[in-house]
Tab-separated table of C-alpha atoms and ligand atoms in Angstrom:
chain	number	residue	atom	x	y	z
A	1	UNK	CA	-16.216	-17.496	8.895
A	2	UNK	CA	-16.198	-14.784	6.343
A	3	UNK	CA	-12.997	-13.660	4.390
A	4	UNK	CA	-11.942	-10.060	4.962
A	5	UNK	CA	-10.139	-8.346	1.915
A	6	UNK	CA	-7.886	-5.494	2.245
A	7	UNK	CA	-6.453	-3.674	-0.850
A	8	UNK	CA	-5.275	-0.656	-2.220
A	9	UNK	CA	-7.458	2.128	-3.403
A	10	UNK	CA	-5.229	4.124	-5.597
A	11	UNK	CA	-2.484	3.397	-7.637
A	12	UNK	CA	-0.662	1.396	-5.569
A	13	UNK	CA	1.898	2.002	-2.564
A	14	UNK	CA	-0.858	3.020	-0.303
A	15	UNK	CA	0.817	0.821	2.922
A	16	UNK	CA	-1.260	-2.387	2.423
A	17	UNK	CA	2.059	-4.486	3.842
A	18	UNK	CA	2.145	-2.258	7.069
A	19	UNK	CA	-1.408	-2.783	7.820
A	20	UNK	CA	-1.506	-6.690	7.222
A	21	UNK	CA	1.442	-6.953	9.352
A	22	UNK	CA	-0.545	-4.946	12.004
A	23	UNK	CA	-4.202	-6.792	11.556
A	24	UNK	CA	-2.430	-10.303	11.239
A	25	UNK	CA	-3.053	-10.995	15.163
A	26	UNK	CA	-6.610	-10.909	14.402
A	27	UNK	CA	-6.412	-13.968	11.651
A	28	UNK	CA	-5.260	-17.148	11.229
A	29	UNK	CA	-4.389	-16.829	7.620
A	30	UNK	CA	-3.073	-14.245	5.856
A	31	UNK	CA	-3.695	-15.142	1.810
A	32	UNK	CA	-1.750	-13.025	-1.313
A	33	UNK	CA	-4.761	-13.392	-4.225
A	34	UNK	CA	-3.018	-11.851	-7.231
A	35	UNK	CA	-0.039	-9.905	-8.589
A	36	UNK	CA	3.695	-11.186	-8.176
A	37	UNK	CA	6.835	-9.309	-7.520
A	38	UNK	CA	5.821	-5.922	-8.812
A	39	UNK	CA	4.767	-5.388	-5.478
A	40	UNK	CA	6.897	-4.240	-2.473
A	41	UNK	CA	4.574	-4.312	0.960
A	42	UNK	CA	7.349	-2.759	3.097
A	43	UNK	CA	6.734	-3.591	6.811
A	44	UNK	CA	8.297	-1.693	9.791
A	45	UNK	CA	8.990	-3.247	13.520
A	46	UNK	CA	11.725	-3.129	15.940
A	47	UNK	CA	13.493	-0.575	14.090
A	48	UNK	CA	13.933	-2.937	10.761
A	49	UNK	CA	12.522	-2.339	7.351
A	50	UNK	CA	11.445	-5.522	5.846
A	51	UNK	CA	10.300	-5.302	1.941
A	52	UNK	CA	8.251	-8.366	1.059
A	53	UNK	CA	7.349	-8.643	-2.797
A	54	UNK	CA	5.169	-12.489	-3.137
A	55	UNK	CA	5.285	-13.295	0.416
A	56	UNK	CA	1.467	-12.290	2.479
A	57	UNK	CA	2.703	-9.446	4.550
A	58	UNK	CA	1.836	-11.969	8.016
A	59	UNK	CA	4.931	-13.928	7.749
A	60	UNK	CA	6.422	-12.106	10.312
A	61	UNK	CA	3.580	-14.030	12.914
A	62	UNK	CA	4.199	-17.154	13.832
A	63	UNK	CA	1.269	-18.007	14.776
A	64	UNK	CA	-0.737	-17.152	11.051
A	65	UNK	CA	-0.560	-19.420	7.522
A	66	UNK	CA	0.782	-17.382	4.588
A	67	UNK	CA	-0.870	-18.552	1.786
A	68	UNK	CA	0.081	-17.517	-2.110
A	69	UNK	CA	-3.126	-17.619	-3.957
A	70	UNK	CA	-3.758	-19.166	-7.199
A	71	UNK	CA	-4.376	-15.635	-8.537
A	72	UNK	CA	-0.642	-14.650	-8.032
A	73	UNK	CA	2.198	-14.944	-10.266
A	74	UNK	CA	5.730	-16.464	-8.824
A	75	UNK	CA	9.415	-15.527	-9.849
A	76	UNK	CA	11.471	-18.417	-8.114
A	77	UNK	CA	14.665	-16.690	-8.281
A	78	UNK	CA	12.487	-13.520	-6.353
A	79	UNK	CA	10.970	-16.130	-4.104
A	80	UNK	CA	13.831	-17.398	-3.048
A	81	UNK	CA	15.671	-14.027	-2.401
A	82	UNK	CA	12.733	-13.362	-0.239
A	83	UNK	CA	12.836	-16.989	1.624
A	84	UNK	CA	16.981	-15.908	2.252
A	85	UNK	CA	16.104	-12.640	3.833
A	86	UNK	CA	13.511	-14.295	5.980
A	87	UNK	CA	16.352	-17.026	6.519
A	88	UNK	CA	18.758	-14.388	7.958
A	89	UNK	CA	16.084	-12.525	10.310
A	90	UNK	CA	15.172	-16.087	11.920
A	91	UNK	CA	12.204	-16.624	10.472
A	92	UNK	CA	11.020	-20.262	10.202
A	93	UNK	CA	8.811	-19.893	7.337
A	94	UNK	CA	8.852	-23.294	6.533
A	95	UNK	CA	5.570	-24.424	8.600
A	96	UNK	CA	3.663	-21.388	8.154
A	97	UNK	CA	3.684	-20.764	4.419
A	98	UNK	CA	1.716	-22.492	1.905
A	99	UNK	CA	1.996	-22.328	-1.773
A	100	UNK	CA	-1.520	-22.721	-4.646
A	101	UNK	CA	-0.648	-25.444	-7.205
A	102	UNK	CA	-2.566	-23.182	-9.189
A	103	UNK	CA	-0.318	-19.843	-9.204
A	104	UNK	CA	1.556	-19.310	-12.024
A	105	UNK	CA	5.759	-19.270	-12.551
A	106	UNK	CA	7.168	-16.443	-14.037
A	107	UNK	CA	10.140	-17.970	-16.238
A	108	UNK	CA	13.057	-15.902	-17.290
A	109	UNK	CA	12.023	-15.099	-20.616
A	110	UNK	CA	8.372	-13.746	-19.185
A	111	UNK	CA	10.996	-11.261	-17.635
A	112	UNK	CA	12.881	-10.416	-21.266
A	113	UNK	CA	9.688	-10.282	-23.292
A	114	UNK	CA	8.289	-7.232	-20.465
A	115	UNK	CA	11.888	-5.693	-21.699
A	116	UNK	CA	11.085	-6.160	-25.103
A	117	UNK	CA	7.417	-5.155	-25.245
A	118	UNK	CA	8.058	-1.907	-23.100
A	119	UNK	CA	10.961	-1.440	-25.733
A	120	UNK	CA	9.254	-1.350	-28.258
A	121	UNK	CA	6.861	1.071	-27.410
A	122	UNK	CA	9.299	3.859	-26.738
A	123	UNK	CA	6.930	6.866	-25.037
A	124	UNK	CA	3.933	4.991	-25.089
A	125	UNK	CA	5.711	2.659	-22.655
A	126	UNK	CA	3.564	1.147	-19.271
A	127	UNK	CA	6.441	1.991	-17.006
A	128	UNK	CA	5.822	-1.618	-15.899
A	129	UNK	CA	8.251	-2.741	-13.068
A	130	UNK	CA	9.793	-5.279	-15.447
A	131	UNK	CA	9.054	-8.170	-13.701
A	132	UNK	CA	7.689	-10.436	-15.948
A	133	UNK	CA	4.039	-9.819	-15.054
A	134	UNK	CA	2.039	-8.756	-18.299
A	135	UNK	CA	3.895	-11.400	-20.094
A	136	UNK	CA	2.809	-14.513	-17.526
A	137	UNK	CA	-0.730	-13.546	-17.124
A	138	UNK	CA	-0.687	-13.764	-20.814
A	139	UNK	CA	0.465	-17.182	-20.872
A	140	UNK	CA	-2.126	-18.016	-18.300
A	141	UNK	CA	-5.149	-16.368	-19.717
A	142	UNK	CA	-3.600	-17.792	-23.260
A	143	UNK	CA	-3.208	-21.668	-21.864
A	144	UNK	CA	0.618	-21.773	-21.981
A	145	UNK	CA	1.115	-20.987	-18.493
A	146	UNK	CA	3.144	-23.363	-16.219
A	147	UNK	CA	1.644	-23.631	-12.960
A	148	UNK	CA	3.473	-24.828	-9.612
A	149	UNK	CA	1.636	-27.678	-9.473
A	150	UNK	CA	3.184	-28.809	-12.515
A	151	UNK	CA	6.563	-29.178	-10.862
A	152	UNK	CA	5.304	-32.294	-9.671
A	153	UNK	CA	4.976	-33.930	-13.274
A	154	UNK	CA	7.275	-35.443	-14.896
A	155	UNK	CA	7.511	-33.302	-18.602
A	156	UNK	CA	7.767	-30.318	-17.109
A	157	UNK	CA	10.852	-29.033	-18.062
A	158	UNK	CA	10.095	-30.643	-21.804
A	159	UNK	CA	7.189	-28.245	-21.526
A	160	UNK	CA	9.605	-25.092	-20.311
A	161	UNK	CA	11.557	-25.563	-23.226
A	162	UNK	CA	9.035	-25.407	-25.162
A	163	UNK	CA	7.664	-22.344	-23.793
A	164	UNK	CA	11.025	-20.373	-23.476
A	165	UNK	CA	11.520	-21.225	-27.405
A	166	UNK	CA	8.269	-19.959	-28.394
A	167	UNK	CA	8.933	-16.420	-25.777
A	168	UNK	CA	12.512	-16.099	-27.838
A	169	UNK	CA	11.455	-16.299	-30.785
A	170	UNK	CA	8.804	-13.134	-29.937
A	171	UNK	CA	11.828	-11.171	-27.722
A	172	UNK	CA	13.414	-11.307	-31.403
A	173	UNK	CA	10.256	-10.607	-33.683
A	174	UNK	CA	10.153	-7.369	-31.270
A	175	UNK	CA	12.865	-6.470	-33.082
A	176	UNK	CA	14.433	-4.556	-30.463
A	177	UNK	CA	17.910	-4.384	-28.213
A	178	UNK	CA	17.688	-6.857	-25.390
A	179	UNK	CA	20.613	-8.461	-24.335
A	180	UNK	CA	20.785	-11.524	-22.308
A	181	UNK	CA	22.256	-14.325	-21.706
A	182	UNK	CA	19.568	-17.454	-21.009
A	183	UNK	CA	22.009	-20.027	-19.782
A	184	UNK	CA	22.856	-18.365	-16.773
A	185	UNK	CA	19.277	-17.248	-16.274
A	186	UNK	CA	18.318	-20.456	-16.493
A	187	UNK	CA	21.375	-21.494	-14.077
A	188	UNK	CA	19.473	-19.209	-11.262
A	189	UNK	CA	16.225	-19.834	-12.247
A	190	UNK	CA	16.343	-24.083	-12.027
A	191	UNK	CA	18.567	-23.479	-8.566
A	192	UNK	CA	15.493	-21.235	-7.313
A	193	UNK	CA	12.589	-24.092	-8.553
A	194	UNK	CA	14.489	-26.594	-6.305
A	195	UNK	CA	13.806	-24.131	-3.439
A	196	UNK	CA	10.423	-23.832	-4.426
A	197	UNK	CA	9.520	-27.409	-4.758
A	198	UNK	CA	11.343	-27.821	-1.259
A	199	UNK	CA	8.467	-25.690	-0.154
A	200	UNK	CA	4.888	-27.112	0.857
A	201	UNK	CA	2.105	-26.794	-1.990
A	202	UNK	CA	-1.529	-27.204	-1.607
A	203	UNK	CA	-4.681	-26.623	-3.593
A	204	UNK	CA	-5.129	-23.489	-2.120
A	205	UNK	CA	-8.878	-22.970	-2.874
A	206	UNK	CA	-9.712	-26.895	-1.013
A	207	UNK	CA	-7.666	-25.230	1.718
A	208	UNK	CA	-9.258	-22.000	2.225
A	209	UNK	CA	-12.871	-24.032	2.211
A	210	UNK	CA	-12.116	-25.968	5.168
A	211	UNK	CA	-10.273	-23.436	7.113
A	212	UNK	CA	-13.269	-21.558	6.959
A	213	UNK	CA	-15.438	-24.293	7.774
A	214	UNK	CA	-13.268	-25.075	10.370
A	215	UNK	CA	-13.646	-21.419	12.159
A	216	UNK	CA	-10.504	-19.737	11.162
A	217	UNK	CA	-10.553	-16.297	10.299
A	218	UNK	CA	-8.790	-14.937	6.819
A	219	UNK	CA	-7.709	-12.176	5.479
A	220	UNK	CA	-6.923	-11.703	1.622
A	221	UNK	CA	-4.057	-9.587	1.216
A	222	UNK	CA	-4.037	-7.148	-2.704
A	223	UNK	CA	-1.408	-6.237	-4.192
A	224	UNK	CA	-1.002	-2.619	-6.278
A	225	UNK	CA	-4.157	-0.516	-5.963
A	226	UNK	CA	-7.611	-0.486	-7.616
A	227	UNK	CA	-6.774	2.341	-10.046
A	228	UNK	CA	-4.533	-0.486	-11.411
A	229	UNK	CA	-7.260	-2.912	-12.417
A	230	UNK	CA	-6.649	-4.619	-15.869
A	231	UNK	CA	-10.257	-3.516	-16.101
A	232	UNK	CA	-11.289	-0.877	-14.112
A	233	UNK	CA	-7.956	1.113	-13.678
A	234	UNK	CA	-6.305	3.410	-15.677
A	235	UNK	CA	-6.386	0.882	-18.961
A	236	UNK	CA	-3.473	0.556	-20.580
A	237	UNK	CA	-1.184	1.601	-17.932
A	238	UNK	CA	-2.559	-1.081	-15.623
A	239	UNK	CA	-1.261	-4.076	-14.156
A	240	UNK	CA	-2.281	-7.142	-15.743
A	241	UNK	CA	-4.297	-8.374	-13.011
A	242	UNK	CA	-8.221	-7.938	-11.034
A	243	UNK	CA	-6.907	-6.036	-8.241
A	244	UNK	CA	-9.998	-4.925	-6.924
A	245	UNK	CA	-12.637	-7.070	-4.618
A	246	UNK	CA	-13.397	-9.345	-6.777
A	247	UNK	CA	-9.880	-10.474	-7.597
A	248	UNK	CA	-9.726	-12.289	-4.481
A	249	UNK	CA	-12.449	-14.425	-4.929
A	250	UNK	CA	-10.920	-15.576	-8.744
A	251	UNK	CA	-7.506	-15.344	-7.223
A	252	UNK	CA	-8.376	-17.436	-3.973
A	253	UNK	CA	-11.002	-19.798	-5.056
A	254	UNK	CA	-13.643	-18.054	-2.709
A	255	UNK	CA	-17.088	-17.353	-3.723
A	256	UNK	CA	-18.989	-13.570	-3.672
A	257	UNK	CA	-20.842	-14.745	-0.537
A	258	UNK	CA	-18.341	-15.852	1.851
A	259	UNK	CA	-16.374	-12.087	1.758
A	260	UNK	CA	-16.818	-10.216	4.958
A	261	UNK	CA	-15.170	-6.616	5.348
A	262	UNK	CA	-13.802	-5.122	2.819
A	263	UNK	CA	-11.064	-2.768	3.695
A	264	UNK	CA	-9.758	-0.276	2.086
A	265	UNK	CA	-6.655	1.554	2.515
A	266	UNK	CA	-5.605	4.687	0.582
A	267	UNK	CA	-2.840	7.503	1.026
A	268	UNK	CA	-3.869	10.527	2.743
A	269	UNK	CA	-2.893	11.969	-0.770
A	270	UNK	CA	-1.911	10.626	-3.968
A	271	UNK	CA	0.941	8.776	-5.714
A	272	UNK	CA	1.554	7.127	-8.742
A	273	UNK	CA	4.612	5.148	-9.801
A	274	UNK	CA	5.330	4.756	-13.787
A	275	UNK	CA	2.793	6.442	-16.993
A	276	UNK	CA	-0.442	6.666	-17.030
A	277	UNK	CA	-2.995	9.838	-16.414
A	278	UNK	CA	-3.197	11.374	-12.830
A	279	UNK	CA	-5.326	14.445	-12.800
A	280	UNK	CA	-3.916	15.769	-8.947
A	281	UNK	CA	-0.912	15.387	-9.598
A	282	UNK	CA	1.451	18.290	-8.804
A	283	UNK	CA	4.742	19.541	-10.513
A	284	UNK	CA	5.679	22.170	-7.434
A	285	UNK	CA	7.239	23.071	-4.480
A	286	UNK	CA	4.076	20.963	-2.828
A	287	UNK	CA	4.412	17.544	-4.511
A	288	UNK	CA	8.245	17.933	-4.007
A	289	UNK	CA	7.425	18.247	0.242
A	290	UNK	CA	5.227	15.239	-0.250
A	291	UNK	CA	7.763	13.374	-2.569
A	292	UNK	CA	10.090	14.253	0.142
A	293	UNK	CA	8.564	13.878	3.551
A	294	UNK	CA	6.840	11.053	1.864
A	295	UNK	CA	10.157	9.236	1.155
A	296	UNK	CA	7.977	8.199	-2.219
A	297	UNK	CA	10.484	6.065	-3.865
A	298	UNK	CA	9.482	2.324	-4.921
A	299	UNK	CA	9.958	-0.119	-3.083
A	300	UNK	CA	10.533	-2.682	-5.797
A	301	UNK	CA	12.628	-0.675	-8.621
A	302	UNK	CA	13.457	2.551	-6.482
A	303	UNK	CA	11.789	4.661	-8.996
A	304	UNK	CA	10.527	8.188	-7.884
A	305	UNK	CA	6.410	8.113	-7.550
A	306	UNK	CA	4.862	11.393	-8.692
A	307	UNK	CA	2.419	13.018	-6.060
A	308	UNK	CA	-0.241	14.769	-5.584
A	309	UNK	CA	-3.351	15.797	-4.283
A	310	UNK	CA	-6.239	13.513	-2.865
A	311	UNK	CA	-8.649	12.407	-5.360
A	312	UNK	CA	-12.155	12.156	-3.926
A	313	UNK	CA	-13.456	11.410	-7.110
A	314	UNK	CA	-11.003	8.383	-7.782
A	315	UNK	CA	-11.449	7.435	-4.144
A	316	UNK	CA	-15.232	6.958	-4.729
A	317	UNK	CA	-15.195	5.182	-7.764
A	318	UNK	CA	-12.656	2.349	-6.058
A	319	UNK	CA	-14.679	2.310	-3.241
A	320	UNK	CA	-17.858	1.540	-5.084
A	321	UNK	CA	-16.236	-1.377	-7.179
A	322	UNK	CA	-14.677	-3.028	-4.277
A	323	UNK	CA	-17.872	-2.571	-1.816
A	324	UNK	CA	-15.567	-1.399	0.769
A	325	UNK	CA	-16.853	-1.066	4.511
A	326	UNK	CA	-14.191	0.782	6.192
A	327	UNK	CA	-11.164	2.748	5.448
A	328	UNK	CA	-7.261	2.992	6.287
A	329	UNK	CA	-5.781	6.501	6.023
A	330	UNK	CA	-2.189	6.321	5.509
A	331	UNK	CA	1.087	8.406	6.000
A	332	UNK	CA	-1.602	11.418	7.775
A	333	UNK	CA	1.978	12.736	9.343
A	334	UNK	CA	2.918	13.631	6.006
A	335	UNK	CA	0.463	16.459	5.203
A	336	UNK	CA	1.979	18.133	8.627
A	337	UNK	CA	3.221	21.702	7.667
A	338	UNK	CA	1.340	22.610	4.494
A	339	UNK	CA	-0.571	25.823	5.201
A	340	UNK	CA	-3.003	25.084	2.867
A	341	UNK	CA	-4.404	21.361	2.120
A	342	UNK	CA	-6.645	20.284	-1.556
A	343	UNK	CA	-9.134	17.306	-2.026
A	344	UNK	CA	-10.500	16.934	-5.695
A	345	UNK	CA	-14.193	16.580	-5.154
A	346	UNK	CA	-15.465	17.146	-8.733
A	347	UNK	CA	-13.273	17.388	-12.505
A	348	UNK	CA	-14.210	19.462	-14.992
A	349	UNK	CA	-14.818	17.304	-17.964
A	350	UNK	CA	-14.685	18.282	-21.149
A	351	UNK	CA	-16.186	21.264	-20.126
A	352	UNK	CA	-18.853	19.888	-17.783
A	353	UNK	CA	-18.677	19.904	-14.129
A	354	UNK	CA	-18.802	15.653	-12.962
A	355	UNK	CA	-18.600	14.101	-9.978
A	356	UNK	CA	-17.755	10.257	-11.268
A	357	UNK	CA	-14.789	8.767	-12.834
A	358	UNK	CA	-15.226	9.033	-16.367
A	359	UNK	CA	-13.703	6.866	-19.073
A	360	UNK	CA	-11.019	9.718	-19.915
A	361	UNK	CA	-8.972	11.049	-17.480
A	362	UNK	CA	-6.163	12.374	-19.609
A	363	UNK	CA	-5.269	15.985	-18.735
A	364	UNK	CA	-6.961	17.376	-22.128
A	365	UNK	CA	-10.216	15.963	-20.832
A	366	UNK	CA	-10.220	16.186	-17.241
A	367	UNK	CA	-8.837	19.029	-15.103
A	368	UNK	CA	-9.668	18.442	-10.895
A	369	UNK	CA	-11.785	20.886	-9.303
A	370	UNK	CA	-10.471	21.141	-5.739
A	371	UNK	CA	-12.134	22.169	-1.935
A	372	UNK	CA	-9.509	23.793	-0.112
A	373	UNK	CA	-8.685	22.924	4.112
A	374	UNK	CA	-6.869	24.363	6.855
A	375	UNK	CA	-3.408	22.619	7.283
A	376	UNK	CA	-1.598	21.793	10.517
A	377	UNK	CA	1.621	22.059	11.952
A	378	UNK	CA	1.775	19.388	14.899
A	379	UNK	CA	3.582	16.726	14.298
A	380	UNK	CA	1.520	13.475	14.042
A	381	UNK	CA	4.466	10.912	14.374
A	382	UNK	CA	4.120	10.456	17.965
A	383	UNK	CA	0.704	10.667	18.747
A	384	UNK	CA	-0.705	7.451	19.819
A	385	UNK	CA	-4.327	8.297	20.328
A	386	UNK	CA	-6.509	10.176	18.134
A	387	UNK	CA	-7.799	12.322	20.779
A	388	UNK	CA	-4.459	14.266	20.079
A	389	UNK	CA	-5.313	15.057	16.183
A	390	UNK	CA	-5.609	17.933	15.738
A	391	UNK	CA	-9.022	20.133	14.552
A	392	UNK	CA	-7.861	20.397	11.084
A	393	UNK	CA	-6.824	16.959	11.027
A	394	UNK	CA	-10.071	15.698	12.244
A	395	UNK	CA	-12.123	17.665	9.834
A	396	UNK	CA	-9.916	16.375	6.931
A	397	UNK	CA	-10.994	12.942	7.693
A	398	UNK	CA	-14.397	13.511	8.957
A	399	UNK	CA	-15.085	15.533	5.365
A	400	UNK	CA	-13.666	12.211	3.446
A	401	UNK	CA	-15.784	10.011	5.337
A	402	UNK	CA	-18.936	12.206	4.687
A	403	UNK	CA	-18.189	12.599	0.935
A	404	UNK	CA	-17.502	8.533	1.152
A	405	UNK	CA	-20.160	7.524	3.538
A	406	UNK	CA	-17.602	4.750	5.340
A	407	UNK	CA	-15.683	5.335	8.441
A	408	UNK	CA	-12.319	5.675	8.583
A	409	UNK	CA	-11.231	3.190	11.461
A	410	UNK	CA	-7.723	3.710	11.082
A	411	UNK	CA	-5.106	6.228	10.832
A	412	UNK	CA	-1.254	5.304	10.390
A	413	UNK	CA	1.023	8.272	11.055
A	414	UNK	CA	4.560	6.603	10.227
A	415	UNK	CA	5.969	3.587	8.783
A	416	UNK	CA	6.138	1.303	12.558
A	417	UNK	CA	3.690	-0.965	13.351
A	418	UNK	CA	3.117	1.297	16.643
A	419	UNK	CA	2.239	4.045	14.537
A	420	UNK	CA	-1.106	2.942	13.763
A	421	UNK	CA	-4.354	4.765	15.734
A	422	UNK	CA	-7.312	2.909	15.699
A	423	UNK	CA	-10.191	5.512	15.519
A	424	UNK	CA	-13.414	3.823	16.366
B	1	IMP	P1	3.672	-4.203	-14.106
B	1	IMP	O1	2.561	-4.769	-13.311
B	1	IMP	O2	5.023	-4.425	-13.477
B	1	IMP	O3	3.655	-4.593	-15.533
B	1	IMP	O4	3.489	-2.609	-14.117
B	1	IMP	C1	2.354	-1.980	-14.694
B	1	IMP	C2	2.086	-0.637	-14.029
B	1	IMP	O5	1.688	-0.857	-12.674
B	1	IMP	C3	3.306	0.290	-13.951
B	1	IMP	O6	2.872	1.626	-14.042
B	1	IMP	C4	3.866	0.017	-12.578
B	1	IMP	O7	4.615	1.102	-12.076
B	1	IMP	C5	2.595	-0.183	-11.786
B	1	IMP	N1	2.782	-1.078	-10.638
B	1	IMP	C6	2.917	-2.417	-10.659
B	1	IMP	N2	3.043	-2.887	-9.424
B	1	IMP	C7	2.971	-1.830	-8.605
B	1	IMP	C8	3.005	-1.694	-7.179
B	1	IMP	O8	3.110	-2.655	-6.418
B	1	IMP	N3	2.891	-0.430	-6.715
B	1	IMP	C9	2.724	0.652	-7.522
B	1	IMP	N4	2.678	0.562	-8.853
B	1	IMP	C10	2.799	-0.667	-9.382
């Protein structure tokens, strides 16, 4: 069977959690191909809020394997903070999640050098989530990574040392004020790799071949959005990972061939969390009602995301890269009440009208050129069919799926799993 892909079409926070947790009945195995715990895939059911930050968003389902990709990078003492949580709701994780030999640790000094290096570039910083992230994929794409699979060998912790040397002696050629204290890092950090290797481990990409040959439908989960590429987003306030389609065939082991649908989820605006260019963006009374309303604060540092408009011309551009097939709207209910809605359908580029994403969004080369709509007023939160939307709602989505050519299957209109309408 083919693998379905679902990931996130703008910078990130676009609900990908809520809708894996949702889809996950249809699949036997839910599989996380890159990023690490700069996510947050916040998940809503029985009146709980659940953040997950490595974890596939399916966990909750018994019934569906969780697998972490070899594209994804894992912080043990994160993992395990996630593992307690699960722990405490009753979850018994340990039969239905599966971890790639292949993905790649995040050690405590990955975590000091992101400190350092976004130190030391005082307003050029990424606003990176300080996980550790940038620094690990380094090591990996550099050959100094440690994997998971080498928890099984003997030298491992020779080749740690090593490796945690080499990262403190760059945290103090940075030259900058980071204080820490590595014993007890370490204390938490060799506590947490027990947990870990109590876990089961696989080679994830063997796994995924004969699941598939076996029937069993899968669905690769992304993490951040597409506008976060390391090479098609927003370069060099990216993440440092392929977040787009083809991410989850490097971070999964599975070939062009074997993907299926490719879903596509985006806000029914637009946010953005840390630096970086966003041409919609809005500094009024209207991205404070969607900042608000919106309740856009991270779900992984608690940071404010700045808002804005929808960006048709952004949306288009991740939607070619990735191939998608159909779309998610998300958080529809929160656009209730504005008189007058905005979609960027063209930017004025240095001085020329364009309708593609150009290499230089900055605001001195790019200002949006907008197509105004009627808002509405009716509360969307407890509508549970889309034959309620509505008119101005409707033509909202049906001009976005015009300008996109792809449907739009799904509309969520609040954070519960029961607030999901399934259009066609
Ligand atoms: P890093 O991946 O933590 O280094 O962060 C790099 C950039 O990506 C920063 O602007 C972060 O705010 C952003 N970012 C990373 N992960 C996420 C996410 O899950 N959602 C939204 N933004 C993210």
């Amino acid at each position: 069977m083919a693998v379905d892909l679902l990931l996130g079409l703008q910078w990130g926070d676009e609900g990908k959690g809520k809708i894996v947790d949702v889809l996950t009945s249809n699949y036997n195995i839910i599989a996380r191909f890159q990023g690490g715990p700069n996510a947050g895939h916040t998940l809503v059911f029985n009146g709980k809020k659940h953040v997950l930050h490595t974890i596939p968003s399916g966990i909750f389902h018994q019934n569906a394997t969780n697998l972490v990709g070899n594209g994804v990078v894992i912080d043990p003492v994160i993992f395990k903070k996630e593992l307690d949580k699960l722990e405490e709701q009753d979850v018994d994780y340990r039969k239905t999640l599966v971890i790639s030999r292949k993905a790649h640790i995040i050690l405590p000094t990955h975590r000091l050098l992101d400190a350092a290096s976004e130190a030391s570039k005082g307003k050029a910083k990424i606003g990176s989530t300080l996980k550790g992230i940038g620094p690990t994929y380094m090591d990996k794409t550099g050959r100094n990574g440690i994997r998971v699979g080498d928890l099984e060998l003997s030298d491992w912790k020779e080749r740690y040392r090593a490796l945690a040397n080499k990262h403190e002696s760059m945290i103090a050629f940075y030259n900058v004020n980071v204080e820490y204290n590595l014993a007890e890092l370490e204390k938490e950090f060799f506590e947490a790799i027990e947990v870990l290797k109590s876990l089961t481990f696989i080679d994830s990409e063997e796994y995924i071949y004969q699941a598939q040959k076996a029937g069993q439908s899968i669905l690769a989960e992304g993490a951040q959005g597409s506008l976060l590429d390391i090479d098609f987003g927003t370069y060099p306030f990216v993440t440092s990972s392929n977040t787009t389609a083809a991410g989850a065939c490097t971070g999964l082991g599975v070939s062009p061939n074997q993907i299926g649908e490719v879903i596509g989820i985006f806000k029914a605006y637009t946010t953005r969390v840390g630096s970086g260019p966003f041409p919609t963006e809005l500094f009024d009374k209207d991205g404070e009602t969607m900042a608000q309303v919106g309740r856009e604060f991270g779900a992984t540092t608690g940071r404010s995301r700045r808002c804005g408009w929808l960006d048709l011309i952004a949306l288009k551009y991740a939607c070619q890269v990735n191939g998608v097939t159909q779309l998610m709207m998300m958080k529809g209910d929160v656009l209730s009440g504005f008189e007058t809605l905005k979609i960027c359908t063209a930017y004025k580029y240095k001085g020329e009208i364009i309708h593609h994403f150009p290499y230089n969004i900055e605001p001195q080369n790019v200002q949006p050129i907008y197509t105004e709509f009627k808002g509405w007023s009716e509360d969307l939160t407890q509508m549970s069919n889309a034959s309620e939307f509505p008119k101005p709602l409707n033509d909202y989505i049906e001009f976005i799926e015009k300008e996109l050519e792809i449907p739009i299957s799904v509309v969520s209109v609040g954070p519960d799993r029961k607030q999901t309408i399934f259009r066609k």
